[in-house]
Coordinates of C-alpha atoms in Angstrom, one line a residue:
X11 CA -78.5 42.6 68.6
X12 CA -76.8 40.7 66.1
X13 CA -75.7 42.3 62.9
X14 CA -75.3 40.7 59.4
X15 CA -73.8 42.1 56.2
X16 CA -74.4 40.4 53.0
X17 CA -71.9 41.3 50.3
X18 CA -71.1 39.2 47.1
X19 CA -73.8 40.8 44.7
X20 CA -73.3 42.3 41.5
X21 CA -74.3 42.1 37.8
X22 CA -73.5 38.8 35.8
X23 CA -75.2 37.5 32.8
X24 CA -78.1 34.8 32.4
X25 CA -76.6 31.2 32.9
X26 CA -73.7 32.9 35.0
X27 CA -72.6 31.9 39.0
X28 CA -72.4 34.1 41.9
X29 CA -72.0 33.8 45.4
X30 CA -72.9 35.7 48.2
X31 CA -71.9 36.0 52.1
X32 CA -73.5 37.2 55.1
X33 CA -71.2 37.0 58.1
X34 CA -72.5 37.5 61.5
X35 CA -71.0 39.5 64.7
X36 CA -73.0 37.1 66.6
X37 CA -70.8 34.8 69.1
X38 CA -73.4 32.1 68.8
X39 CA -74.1 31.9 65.3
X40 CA -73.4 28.1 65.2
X41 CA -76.9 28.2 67.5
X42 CA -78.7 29.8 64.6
X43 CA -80.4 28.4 62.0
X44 CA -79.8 30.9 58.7
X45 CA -81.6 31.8 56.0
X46 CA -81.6 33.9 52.6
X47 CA -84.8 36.1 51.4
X48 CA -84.8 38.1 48.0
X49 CA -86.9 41.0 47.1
X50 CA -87.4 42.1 43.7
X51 CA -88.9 45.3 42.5
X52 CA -92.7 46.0 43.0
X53 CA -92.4 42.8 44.7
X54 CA -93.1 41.1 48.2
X55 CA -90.0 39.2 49.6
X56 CA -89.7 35.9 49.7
X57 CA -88.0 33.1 50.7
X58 CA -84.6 31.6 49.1
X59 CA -83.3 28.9 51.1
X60 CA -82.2 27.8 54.9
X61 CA -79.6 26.4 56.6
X62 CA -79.8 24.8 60.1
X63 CA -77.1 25.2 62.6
X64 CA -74.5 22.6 62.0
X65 CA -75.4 22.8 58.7
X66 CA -76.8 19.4 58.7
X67 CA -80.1 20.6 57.1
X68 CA -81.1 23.2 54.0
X69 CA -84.4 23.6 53.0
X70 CA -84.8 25.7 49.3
X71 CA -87.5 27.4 47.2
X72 CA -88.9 25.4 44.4
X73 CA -88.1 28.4 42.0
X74 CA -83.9 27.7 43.4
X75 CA -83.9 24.0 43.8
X76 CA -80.9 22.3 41.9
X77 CA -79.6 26.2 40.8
X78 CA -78.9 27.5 44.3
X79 CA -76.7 25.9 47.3
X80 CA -77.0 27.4 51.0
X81 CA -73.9 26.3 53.1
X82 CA -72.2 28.2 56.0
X83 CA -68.9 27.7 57.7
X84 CA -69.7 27.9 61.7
X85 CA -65.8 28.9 62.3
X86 CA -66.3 32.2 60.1
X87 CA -69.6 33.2 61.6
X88 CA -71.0 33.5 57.9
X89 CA -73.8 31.7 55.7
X90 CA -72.8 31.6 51.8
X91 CA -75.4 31.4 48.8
X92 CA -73.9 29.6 45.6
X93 CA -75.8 30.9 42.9
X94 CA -75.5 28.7 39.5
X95 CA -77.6 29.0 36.2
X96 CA -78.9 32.3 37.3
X97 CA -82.1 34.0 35.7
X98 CA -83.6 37.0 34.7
X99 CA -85.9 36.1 37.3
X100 CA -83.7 36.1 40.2
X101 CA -82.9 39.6 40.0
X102 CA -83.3 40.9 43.7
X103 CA -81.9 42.1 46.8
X104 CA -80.6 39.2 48.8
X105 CA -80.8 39.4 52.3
X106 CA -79.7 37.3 55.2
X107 CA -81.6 36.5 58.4
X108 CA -81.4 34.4 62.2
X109 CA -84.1 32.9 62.6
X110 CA -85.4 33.7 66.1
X111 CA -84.9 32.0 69.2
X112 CA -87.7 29.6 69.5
X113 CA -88.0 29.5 65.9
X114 CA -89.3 26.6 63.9
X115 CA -87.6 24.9 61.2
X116 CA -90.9 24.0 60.1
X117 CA -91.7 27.2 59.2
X118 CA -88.6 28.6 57.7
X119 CA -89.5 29.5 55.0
X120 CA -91.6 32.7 56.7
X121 CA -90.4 35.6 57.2
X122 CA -91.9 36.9 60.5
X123 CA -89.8 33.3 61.9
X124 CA -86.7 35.8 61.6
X125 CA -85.5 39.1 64.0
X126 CA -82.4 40.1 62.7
X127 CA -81.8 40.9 58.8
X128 CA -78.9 42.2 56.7
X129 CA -79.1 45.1 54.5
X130 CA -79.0 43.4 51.1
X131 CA -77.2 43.1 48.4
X132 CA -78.3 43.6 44.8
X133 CA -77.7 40.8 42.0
X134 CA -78.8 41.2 38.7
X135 CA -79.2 39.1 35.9
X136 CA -79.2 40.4 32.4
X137 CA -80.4 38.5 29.8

């Protein structure tokens, strides 16, 4: 089983930049298409964005799009989340997760697509 472990998270102010890293143990991750979920308090999780393998395709949330940038570096086993113009809103525990083998990109954006999760980090925006 494949682990991940997020880290990066923290507390910034609204309009501030973070990023976050999840690196794999996996020695296949380059196989992998990646993805970030957040779950906020009281909340359901959902999804962030996605990366494919080679990194050749990223797929984001509307609520993200334009403030967020998924990117992963195949050589270091680990996904990244750029974070820019952060919200209140986005206040969450990040995860990372593989999508499964036999996956489809065309539903990335679901979270029963993915078998193996990180524990999470927290960010938190203060306004």
């Amino acid at each position: 089983q494949v682990q991940l472990v997020e880290s990066g998270g923290g507390l910034v102010q609204a309009g501030g930049s973070l990023r976050l890293s999840c690196a794999s143990s996996g020695r296949t991750f380059g196989s992998y298409a990646m993805g970030w979920f957040r779950q906020a308090p009281g909340k359901e999780r959902e999804f962030v964005a996605a990366i494919g393998g080679n990194g050749g395709i990223t797929y984001y949330a509307d609520s993200v799009k334009g403030r967020f940038t998924i990117s992963r570096t195949n050589t270091k086993n680990t996904v990244y989340l750029q974070m820019n113009i952060l919200k209140p809103e986005d206040t969450a525990v990040y995860y990372c997760a593989r999508l499964k083998v036999g996956g489809s990109w065309s539903r990335v954006n679901r979270l029963e697509e993915y078998d193996s999760w990180g524990q999470g980090t927290q960010v938190t925006v203060s306004s």
